[in-house]
Short mmCIF file of C-alpha atoms and ligand atoms in Angstrom, two decimals:
data_model
loop_
_atom_site.label_atom_id
_atom_site.label_comp_id
_atom_site.label_asym_id
_atom_site.label_seq_id
_atom_site.Cartn_x
_atom_site.Cartn_y
_atom_site.Cartn_z
CA MET A 1 104.20 144.71 63.21
CA CYS A 2 101.22 142.89 66.23
CA GLY A 3 100.78 140.67 63.12
CA ARG A 4 103.09 137.74 63.58
CA TRP A 5 102.77 137.12 67.29
CA ARG A 6 99.34 135.90 67.00
CA TYR A 7 100.81 131.96 65.71
CA PHE A 8 103.01 131.46 67.94
CA ALA A 9 100.68 128.67 69.61
CA VAL A 10 99.29 127.05 66.56
CA TRP A 11 102.32 126.66 65.52
CA SER A 12 103.15 124.77 68.12
CA LEU A 13 100.84 122.54 67.73
CA GLY A 14 102.56 121.61 64.96
CA LEU A 15 100.45 123.36 62.19
CA SER A 16 101.59 124.45 59.80
CA VAL A 17 101.77 128.45 59.81
CA ASN A 18 104.76 129.94 60.56
CA VAL A 19 105.21 132.67 62.72
CA PHE A 20 104.66 135.21 59.77
CA GLY A 21 101.30 133.39 59.43
CA ALA A 22 102.58 133.98 55.60
CA THR A 23 101.46 130.50 53.49
CA PRO A 24 104.34 128.05 54.49
CA GLY A 25 106.84 126.73 51.96
CA PRO A 26 107.55 122.91 52.11
CA LEU A 27 110.10 121.29 54.30
CA PRO A 28 113.60 119.52 53.91
CA PRO A 29 112.24 115.45 55.42
CA ALA A 30 112.66 115.03 58.92
CA ALA A 31 115.93 113.36 59.06
CA ASP A 32 117.35 116.09 57.00
CA GLN A 33 115.32 118.90 59.63
CA GLN A 34 116.83 117.14 62.71
CA LEU A 35 120.43 116.73 60.73
CA ALA A 36 120.78 120.69 59.82
CA ARG A 37 119.58 122.13 62.77
CA SER A 38 122.10 119.90 64.88
CA ILE A 39 124.84 120.98 62.55
CA PHE A 40 123.22 125.09 63.66
CA LYS A 41 122.59 124.20 67.20
CA GLU A 42 126.49 122.50 67.00
CA LEU A 43 127.98 125.98 65.08
CA VAL A 44 126.08 128.06 67.27
CA GLU A 45 127.43 127.13 70.29
CA ILE A 46 131.16 127.47 68.60
CA ARG A 47 132.17 130.74 69.33
CA THR A 48 133.79 131.60 66.23
CA THR A 49 134.13 135.91 67.46
CA HIS A 50 137.23 137.90 65.61
CA ASP A 51 138.96 136.56 69.44
CA ARG A 52 138.18 132.58 68.76
CA GLY A 53 138.59 132.18 65.07
CA SER A 54 137.31 129.78 62.33
CA THR A 55 139.14 127.31 63.38
CA GLU A 56 137.21 124.41 65.67
CA ALA A 57 133.97 124.86 63.57
CA ALA A 58 136.17 124.30 59.61
CA HIS A 59 136.97 120.97 61.71
CA ALA A 60 133.69 120.72 62.67
CA ILE A 61 132.96 120.92 59.19
CA GLN A 62 135.30 118.78 58.04
CA GLU A 63 134.41 115.89 59.99
CA HIS A 64 130.85 116.42 59.15
CA LEU A 65 131.97 116.11 55.56
CA LEU A 66 134.12 112.66 55.97
CA LYS A 67 131.52 110.72 57.85
CA ALA A 68 129.03 111.35 54.67
CA SER A 69 131.86 109.68 52.81
CA PHE A 70 133.40 113.28 50.54
CA PRO A 71 136.73 111.66 49.98
CA ALA A 72 139.69 113.19 52.88
CA SER A 73 141.12 114.40 49.20
CA ASP A 74 138.34 116.81 48.85
CA VAL A 75 137.52 118.17 51.64
CA ALA A 76 141.01 120.75 52.02
CA PHE A 77 141.29 122.46 55.65
CA ILE A 78 143.28 125.61 55.73
CA ALA A 79 143.85 128.55 57.63
CA PRO A 80 146.92 131.02 57.22
CA PRO A 81 150.25 130.30 58.39
CA ASP A 82 149.90 133.62 60.56
CA HIS A 83 146.77 133.04 61.28
CA PRO A 84 146.25 128.88 62.25
CA THR A 85 143.33 130.43 64.46
CA LYS A 86 141.58 131.63 61.58
CA GLY A 87 140.83 128.15 59.24
CA ASN A 88 138.44 127.25 56.68
CA VAL A 89 136.85 124.47 55.33
CA VAL A 90 136.61 123.65 51.64
CA VAL A 91 134.71 121.41 49.91
CA ARG A 92 134.62 120.16 46.17
CA TYR A 93 131.33 117.59 45.26
CA HIS A 94 132.69 116.17 41.25
CA GLY A 95 130.47 116.41 38.92
CA LYS A 96 130.24 115.02 35.49
CA GLY A 97 130.86 117.52 32.88
CA SER A 98 133.49 120.36 32.09
CA ALA A 99 131.77 123.16 31.97
CA LYS A 100 133.70 125.30 35.48
CA PRO A 101 132.75 124.73 38.87
CA VAL A 102 129.84 126.67 40.46
CA LEU A 103 131.26 128.29 44.23
CA PHE A 104 129.12 129.24 47.51
CA LEU A 105 130.25 130.32 50.19
CA GLY A 106 129.64 131.10 53.89
CA HIS A 107 130.93 132.74 56.11
CA LEU A 108 132.21 131.08 59.93
CA ASP A 109 132.75 134.31 61.58
CA VAL A 110 130.36 136.11 64.22
CA VAL A 111 130.25 139.29 65.12
CA ASP A 112 130.64 139.48 69.05
CA ALA A 113 128.05 139.04 71.14
CA LYS A 114 128.02 140.40 75.26
CA ALA A 115 126.39 138.39 77.49
CA GLU A 116 124.50 140.50 79.06
CA ASP A 117 123.35 143.05 77.06
CA TRP A 118 120.92 139.82 75.28
CA SER A 119 117.55 138.68 77.14
CA VAL A 120 119.81 134.64 76.38
CA ASP A 121 122.69 133.11 76.38
CA PRO A 122 124.22 134.04 72.74
CA PHE A 123 126.66 131.44 72.19
CA LYS A 124 123.82 129.07 72.72
CA LEU A 125 121.53 128.11 70.35
CA THR A 126 117.81 129.28 72.05
CA GLU A 127 113.80 127.33 71.04
CA LYS A 128 111.49 129.83 72.37
CA ASP A 129 108.20 131.13 70.99
CA GLY A 130 108.70 130.00 66.87
CA TRP A 131 112.36 131.50 67.63
CA PHE A 132 116.07 129.88 67.09
CA TYR A 133 117.57 132.61 69.16
CA GLY A 134 121.92 133.05 69.26
CA ARG A 135 124.51 134.91 67.86
CA GLY A 136 124.59 133.81 64.28
CA THR A 137 120.98 132.98 63.84
CA ILE A 138 120.78 134.73 60.89
CA ASP A 139 124.53 136.02 59.95
CA MET A 140 125.06 133.19 58.96
CA LYS A 141 125.27 129.93 60.31
CA ASP A 142 121.71 129.39 59.50
CA GLY A 143 123.12 129.40 55.78
CA ASP A 144 125.80 127.55 56.41
CA ALA A 145 124.34 124.41 58.05
CA ALA A 146 121.76 124.45 54.95
CA LEU A 147 124.74 124.50 52.90
CA LEU A 148 126.18 121.15 54.92
CA GLU A 149 123.50 119.76 55.29
CA ALA A 150 122.44 120.21 51.58
CA LEU A 151 125.66 118.15 50.67
CA ILE A 152 125.30 115.53 53.24
CA ARG A 153 122.16 115.47 51.66
CA LEU A 154 122.86 115.11 48.06
CA LYS A 155 125.77 112.60 49.00
CA ARG A 156 123.44 110.31 50.79
CA GLU A 157 120.84 110.82 47.50
CA HIS A 158 123.99 109.74 44.95
CA PHE A 159 123.66 112.84 43.58
CA VAL A 160 126.17 113.64 40.72
CA PRO A 161 125.73 117.12 39.74
CA GLU A 162 126.30 118.34 36.15
CA ARG A 163 129.07 120.12 37.28
CA ASP A 164 131.56 120.03 39.72
CA VAL A 165 129.62 122.18 43.10
CA ILE A 166 132.24 123.35 45.86
CA ALA A 167 131.47 125.16 48.57
CA ALA A 168 134.13 126.94 51.61
CA PHE A 169 133.35 127.82 54.07
CA THR A 170 135.64 130.88 55.48
CA ALA A 171 136.78 133.25 57.95
CA ASP A 172 136.83 136.20 58.67
CA GLU A 173 134.32 138.31 57.23
CA GLU A 174 132.98 140.36 60.36
CA ALA A 175 135.91 142.23 61.48
CA GLY A 176 139.70 142.60 61.25
CA GLY A 177 139.28 141.64 57.93
CA ASP A 178 143.47 140.49 58.29
CA ALA A 179 142.78 136.55 57.67
CA ASN A 180 139.78 136.96 55.31
CA GLY A 181 138.90 133.12 54.22
CA PRO A 182 137.94 134.33 49.91
CA ALA A 183 140.90 136.72 49.83
CA TYR A 184 143.79 134.39 51.59
CA LEU A 185 141.68 131.42 48.96
CA LEU A 186 142.30 133.50 46.48
CA LYS A 187 145.97 134.77 46.76
CA GLU A 188 146.80 130.81 47.86
CA HIS A 189 144.75 128.43 46.67
CA ARG A 190 143.10 129.69 43.50
CA GLY A 191 141.83 126.49 41.85
CA LEU A 192 141.16 125.13 45.12
CA ILE A 193 137.58 128.01 44.72
CA ASP A 194 137.63 129.55 40.83
CA ALA A 195 134.73 129.44 39.55
CA ALA A 196 132.55 129.72 37.12
CA LEU A 197 129.98 132.13 39.83
CA VAL A 198 129.90 133.07 42.92
CA ILE A 199 126.57 131.59 45.32
CA ASN A 200 127.69 133.75 48.39
CA LEU A 201 124.74 132.89 51.00
CA ASP A 202 125.31 135.95 53.20
CA GLY A 203 122.44 138.39 51.69
CA GLY A 204 119.53 137.82 49.64
CA GLY A 205 116.67 135.87 51.77
CA GLY A 206 113.05 137.27 51.07
CA ASN A 207 111.02 140.39 52.65
CA TYR A 208 107.99 139.23 54.74
CA GLN A 209 105.62 142.97 55.57
CA ASN A 210 102.80 142.88 58.15
CA GLY A 211 102.41 138.87 57.55
CA LYS A 212 103.00 138.97 54.02
CA ARG A 213 105.00 137.72 51.72
CA LEU A 214 106.35 140.62 49.17
CA TYR A 215 109.74 139.90 47.74
CA MET A 216 112.98 137.87 47.90
CA LYS A 217 116.26 139.80 47.21
CA VAL A 218 118.56 138.97 44.83
CA GLY A 219 121.67 140.27 45.66
CA THR A 220 123.93 141.54 42.38
CA ALA A 221 125.50 144.33 43.91
CA GLU A 222 127.24 146.31 46.91
CA LYS A 223 129.02 149.42 47.71
CA THR A 224 132.43 150.06 47.79
CA TYR A 225 134.45 151.15 51.03
CA VAL A 226 136.74 153.86 51.02
CA THR A 227 137.90 155.96 53.55
CA TYR A 228 139.26 159.54 53.26
CA THR A 229 141.32 161.54 56.01
CA LEU A 230 141.20 164.93 56.43
CA GLU A 231 143.74 167.05 58.29
CA THR A 232 144.75 170.56 58.33
CA THR A 233 147.74 172.78 60.50
CA SER A 234 147.66 176.53 62.24
CA PRO A 235 150.54 177.86 63.95
CA GLY A 236 149.03 177.85 67.37
CA GLY A 237 149.92 179.65 70.58
CA HIS A 238 148.20 180.65 72.83
CA GLY A 239 145.23 180.86 74.48
CA SER A 240 144.84 183.83 75.27
CA LEU A 241 145.70 185.35 72.22
CA PRO A 242 143.35 183.99 69.22
CA GLY A 243 144.15 184.99 65.76
CA PRO A 244 142.25 184.73 62.39
CA ASP A 245 144.51 181.25 61.53
CA ASN A 246 142.71 178.38 63.35
CA ALA A 247 143.05 174.57 62.58
CA ILE A 248 139.88 173.30 64.50
CA TYR A 249 137.23 175.88 62.98
CA ARG A 250 139.01 176.26 59.63
CA LEU A 251 138.38 172.00 59.59
CA ALA A 252 134.40 172.15 61.39
CA SER A 253 133.96 175.57 58.13
CA ALA A 254 135.13 172.59 55.29
CA LEU A 255 132.83 169.59 57.51
CA GLY A 256 129.83 171.81 57.34
CA ARG A 257 130.08 171.93 52.72
CA ILE A 258 130.70 168.64 52.85
CA GLU A 259 127.88 167.71 55.30
CA ALA A 260 125.63 170.14 51.69
CA PHE A 261 127.60 168.54 49.33
CA LYS A 262 125.87 165.21 47.67
CA PHE A 263 127.17 163.21 45.05
CA PRO A 264 124.83 162.83 41.54
CA VAL A 265 122.53 160.73 40.61
CA THR A 266 123.90 157.29 39.21
CA LEU A 267 122.20 154.01 38.49
CA THR A 268 123.29 150.98 38.04
CA ALA A 269 121.47 147.63 36.18
CA THR A 270 120.70 146.80 39.74
CA THR A 271 118.98 149.85 41.13
CA ARG A 272 117.59 150.51 37.63
CA ALA A 273 115.11 147.46 38.13
CA SER A 274 115.19 147.86 41.99
CA PHE A 275 113.51 150.30 41.11
CA GLU A 276 111.32 149.35 38.61
CA LYS A 277 110.12 145.71 40.07
CA LEU A 278 109.54 147.35 44.21
CA ALA A 279 107.78 150.67 42.61
CA ASP A 280 104.30 147.88 42.00
CA LEU A 281 105.46 145.54 44.92
CA ILE A 282 104.92 148.74 47.51
CA PRO A 283 102.30 150.85 46.55
CA GLY A 284 102.19 154.17 47.98
CA PRO A 285 103.68 157.55 47.45
CA GLU A 286 107.26 156.23 46.25
CA SER A 287 106.32 154.09 43.57
CA ALA A 288 105.76 156.79 40.63
CA ASP A 289 109.02 158.42 41.63
CA MET A 290 110.44 155.20 41.52
CA ARG A 291 109.30 154.51 38.15
CA ALA A 292 110.12 158.20 37.42
CA VAL A 293 114.05 157.00 38.27
CA ALA A 294 114.58 154.08 36.95
CA VAL A 295 113.62 155.62 33.35
CA THR A 296 117.07 156.10 31.32
CA PRO A 297 117.68 159.57 31.68
CA PRO A 298 116.36 159.57 35.45
CA ASP A 299 113.90 161.83 36.50
CA LEU A 300 115.95 164.28 38.65
CA ALA A 301 112.98 165.91 41.35
CA ALA A 302 112.03 162.41 41.64
CA ALA A 303 114.99 161.49 42.70
CA GLU A 304 115.68 164.45 45.20
CA ARG A 305 112.19 163.26 46.76
CA LEU A 306 113.48 159.21 46.95
CA SER A 307 116.77 161.22 48.68
CA GLN A 308 115.25 161.94 51.79
CA ILE A 309 114.41 158.77 52.53
CA THR A 310 117.88 157.43 53.85
CA ARG A 311 118.29 153.74 52.83
CA LEU A 312 116.76 155.07 49.25
CA ASN A 313 119.01 157.63 49.24
CA ALA A 314 121.96 155.08 49.30
CA GLN A 315 120.72 153.13 46.99
CA LEU A 316 121.49 156.37 44.40
CA ARG A 317 124.26 157.99 45.50
CA THR A 318 127.28 157.91 46.42
CA THR A 319 128.16 158.47 49.58
CA CYS A 320 130.58 160.34 51.93
CA VAL A 321 130.01 160.68 56.23
CA VAL A 322 132.02 161.99 58.60
CA THR A 323 132.97 159.24 61.25
CA LEU A 324 136.00 160.65 63.55
CA ILE A 325 137.18 164.31 64.36
CA SER A 326 139.79 165.24 66.75
CA GLY A 327 142.28 168.49 67.06
CA GLY A 328 143.90 170.42 69.31
CA HIS A 329 146.46 169.38 72.47
CA ALA A 330 145.85 170.93 75.19
CA GLU A 331 143.09 173.18 77.05
CA ASN A 332 144.48 176.31 76.86
CA ALA A 333 146.83 175.86 74.33
CA LEU A 334 145.75 177.17 69.54
CA PRO A 335 144.95 174.22 67.94
CA GLN A 336 148.15 172.95 65.97
CA ARG A 337 146.29 170.72 63.33
CA ALA A 338 142.24 169.05 63.27
CA ARG A 339 141.67 165.81 61.67
CA ALA A 340 138.72 164.73 60.70
CA THR A 341 137.54 160.87 59.09
CA ILE A 342 135.54 160.45 55.57
CA GLN A 343 134.29 157.46 55.06
CA CYS A 344 132.05 157.03 51.87
CA ARG A 345 130.37 154.10 50.42
CA MET A 346 131.27 154.20 46.20
CA MET A 347 127.66 153.26 43.44
CA PRO A 348 129.72 150.24 41.29
CA GLY A 349 131.63 152.53 38.95
CA ASP A 350 132.84 155.37 41.20
CA THR A 351 136.33 155.65 41.52
CA GLU A 352 138.37 156.79 44.90
CA GLU A 353 140.14 159.29 42.70
CA HIS A 354 136.78 161.01 41.92
CA VAL A 355 134.78 161.11 44.55
CA GLN A 356 138.61 162.77 46.47
CA ALA A 357 138.66 164.78 43.80
CA ALA A 358 134.75 165.71 44.40
CA LEU A 359 135.46 165.77 48.14
CA ARG A 360 138.71 168.52 47.52
CA SER A 361 135.88 170.15 45.55
CA ALA A 362 133.88 170.85 47.86
CA LEU A 363 135.98 171.04 50.82
CA ASN A 364 137.46 174.00 48.44
CA ASP A 365 140.04 175.34 51.04
CA PRO A 366 143.63 174.41 49.69
CA LYS A 367 145.17 174.39 53.31
CA VAL A 368 142.93 171.38 54.35
CA ALA A 369 144.92 168.32 52.96
CA ILE A 370 142.47 164.62 52.17
CA THR A 371 144.38 161.45 51.62
CA LEU A 372 143.69 158.18 50.61
CA ASP A 373 143.63 155.79 53.80
CA ALA A 374 144.03 152.28 51.54
CA PRO A 375 143.08 151.12 48.16
CA PRO A 376 139.58 150.26 48.32
CA ILE A 377 138.77 146.78 47.85
CA VAL A 378 136.38 147.37 44.72
CA SER A 379 133.16 144.87 44.23
CA PRO A 380 131.85 146.08 40.41
CA GLU A 381 128.27 145.35 39.89
CA SER A 382 127.43 141.37 39.24
CA PRO A 383 124.62 142.04 36.73
CA PRO A 384 120.79 140.72 36.82
CA THR A 385 121.75 138.86 33.80
CA ALA A 386 118.97 136.53 32.83
CA TYR A 387 120.65 133.67 33.83
CA ILE A 388 120.75 134.07 37.93
CA MET A 389 116.94 136.30 37.36
CA ASN A 390 115.73 132.95 35.92
CA LYS A 391 117.43 130.38 38.58
CA ALA A 392 116.71 132.40 41.20
CA ALA A 393 112.89 132.31 40.18
CA ILE A 394 113.18 128.10 39.54
CA VAL A 395 113.44 127.34 42.59
CA ALA A 396 111.82 130.48 44.24
CA HIS A 397 109.20 129.25 42.98
CA SER A 398 109.22 125.95 43.57
CA MET A 399 108.86 126.80 47.07
CA TRP A 400 106.88 129.53 47.72
CA ALA A 401 104.26 130.60 44.00
CA GLY A 402 104.79 133.19 42.48
CA VAL A 403 107.03 135.37 44.52
CA PRO A 404 108.51 138.20 42.98
CA ILE A 405 112.43 138.26 42.56
CA VAL A 406 114.38 141.86 42.91
CA PRO A 407 117.51 142.22 42.26
CA THR A 408 119.30 144.90 45.33
CA MET A 409 122.42 146.15 46.09
CA ALA A 410 123.45 146.46 49.64
CA PRO A 411 124.75 149.63 51.62
CA GLY A 412 127.51 147.21 53.09
CA PHE A 413 129.72 144.75 51.67
CA SER A 414 129.78 140.92 52.07
CA ASP A 415 132.49 138.66 50.99
CA ASP A 416 131.21 139.87 47.40
CA ARG A 417 133.72 142.28 47.06
CA GLN A 418 137.00 140.26 47.18
CA THR A 419 135.18 137.77 44.56
CA ARG A 420 133.75 140.19 42.49
CA SER A 421 136.73 142.47 42.42
CA ALA A 422 138.93 138.78 41.18
CA GLY A 423 136.55 139.08 38.14
CA ILE A 424 134.14 136.02 39.87
CA PRO A 425 130.46 137.00 38.91
CA SER A 426 129.34 136.45 42.41
CA TYR A 427 126.09 136.78 43.67
CA ASN A 428 123.86 136.47 47.37
CA LEU A 429 121.33 134.45 47.34
CA SER A 430 118.88 132.79 50.32
CA GLY A 431 115.98 131.27 51.21
CA VAL A 432 115.31 132.74 54.68
CA TRP A 433 112.55 135.11 55.37
CA SER A 434 112.58 138.06 57.48
CA ASP A 435 110.41 141.06 58.76
CA ILE A 436 111.11 143.80 56.36
CA ASP A 437 111.40 145.92 59.97
CA GLU A 438 113.89 143.57 61.89
CA ASN A 439 117.31 143.57 61.79
CA ARG A 440 118.51 141.86 64.75
CA ALA A 441 122.27 140.71 62.65
CA HIS A 442 125.21 142.00 64.39
CA GLY A 443 123.01 143.44 67.65
CA ARG A 444 121.15 141.87 70.51
CA ASP A 445 118.30 138.51 70.72
CA GLU A 446 119.97 138.18 66.95
CA ARG A 447 116.89 134.54 65.76
CA ILE A 448 115.30 133.34 63.05
CA GLY A 449 111.71 131.57 62.39
CA ILE A 450 111.98 128.10 62.66
CA ARG A 451 109.52 127.14 60.04
CA GLU A 452 111.80 130.31 58.20
CA PHE A 453 114.37 128.08 59.22
CA ASP A 454 113.69 124.65 58.06
CA GLU A 455 112.20 125.94 54.92
CA GLY A 456 115.48 127.85 53.99
CA VAL A 457 117.42 123.95 54.15
CA GLU A 458 115.64 122.73 52.00
CA TYR A 459 115.35 126.18 49.74
CA THR A 460 119.28 125.66 49.83
CA TYR A 461 119.69 122.27 49.17
CA ARG A 462 116.88 122.76 45.44
CA LEU A 463 119.37 125.85 45.23
CA VAL A 464 122.37 123.45 44.61
CA LYS A 465 120.48 121.18 43.31
CA GLU A 466 120.05 124.24 40.56
CA MET A 467 123.66 125.87 40.82
CA SER A 468 125.09 122.54 40.25
CA ARG A 469 123.84 122.28 36.15
CA GLU A 470 125.55 124.94 34.34
CA LYS A 471 122.02 125.51 31.71
ZN1 ZN B 1 126.99 138.54 57.35
#
């Protein structure tokens, strides 16, 4: 935990050691490093919270692209007519081949931040002790800045990709979702962003532990978000005359049964490969169990032991949990109605009908109704093919020799669900390393190591180049 602090003094003397103490990777040329940092500062300081929108940031990116001599006809600013503040910008970097393009995605919006909760101004880029602080520094204006800088650098170098490279800087990933950029572009301008595959920089990245590089992630799957409402009613009446039929008691009992219910263990190509790799990389009591669940059929006793660890339980099964509850209408009256919200995260391949049927049988009470709130945006797995794992390894190993590459399933979701549900295989890749035990995305004092940012810029340049080749 404390190990990472001891390198600040060395770093500030300009020696090549990062805040974590790991062996550093290559940096971009000085001019590109400066350009990336200045774009990063500009983007962090444009407030792109849900209420403000992303249009100003999209226009700023558009200007940079035009200045870098991308033709205006290849740089499209697009906002839904009914949501003019939710702007997106899409650039096409023409290649010489006829292969289907590769699409790079980065969202421009950030989660809101209150100045009084932070130790620095969240909407200023603050450089301190080897870190850049600010809202969006890790999620994901770092990725946006790196992607934009890579395009500008490649253009300056007269690089010609083998296939078209498309980059979309998009709106509304974090909140609301009423004007989600990729969803809108897929629906209204599919031709503009249609691609053989998507590289979404909103995920992936490397994990440090105790100052050592553990592994780099390739996001190949994520869980699907789906919500249900439970509702039950009872006759009600005067609070002085309680009888046996009470909506709140009935709902509470049903919720107890939901709490006790566990969905069956389910492995996918991603989670199986993930457990296999992590068993070797994280020695400890869980290693043997990870190996045992990765075989077919999985060892269920081992799965049960791993399920005691919350984050591993989420890797092993669909999960559902009660998140909201309401009931009754007056302090002195018997309740007539009680409601609860059940929030589920489905394994890739699971369906909302199956989950609803499983919940209904766990509820075991026909008087508690269960309804689906809204059809989910289903995120099918993009399997960790040899092609994508090899590409990820080529780029990562050109930066950090020999780092292990691990396919991962995110328990949450990203815009991958938009492109995956539209049938485009989508992968999360990023060259930013962070401590495995630190997650400040969406939280207080969000930050990125300065050295990690700079290396991420160089990685992104190499990634765009590598992915522009089909083979
Ligand atoms: Zn994000």
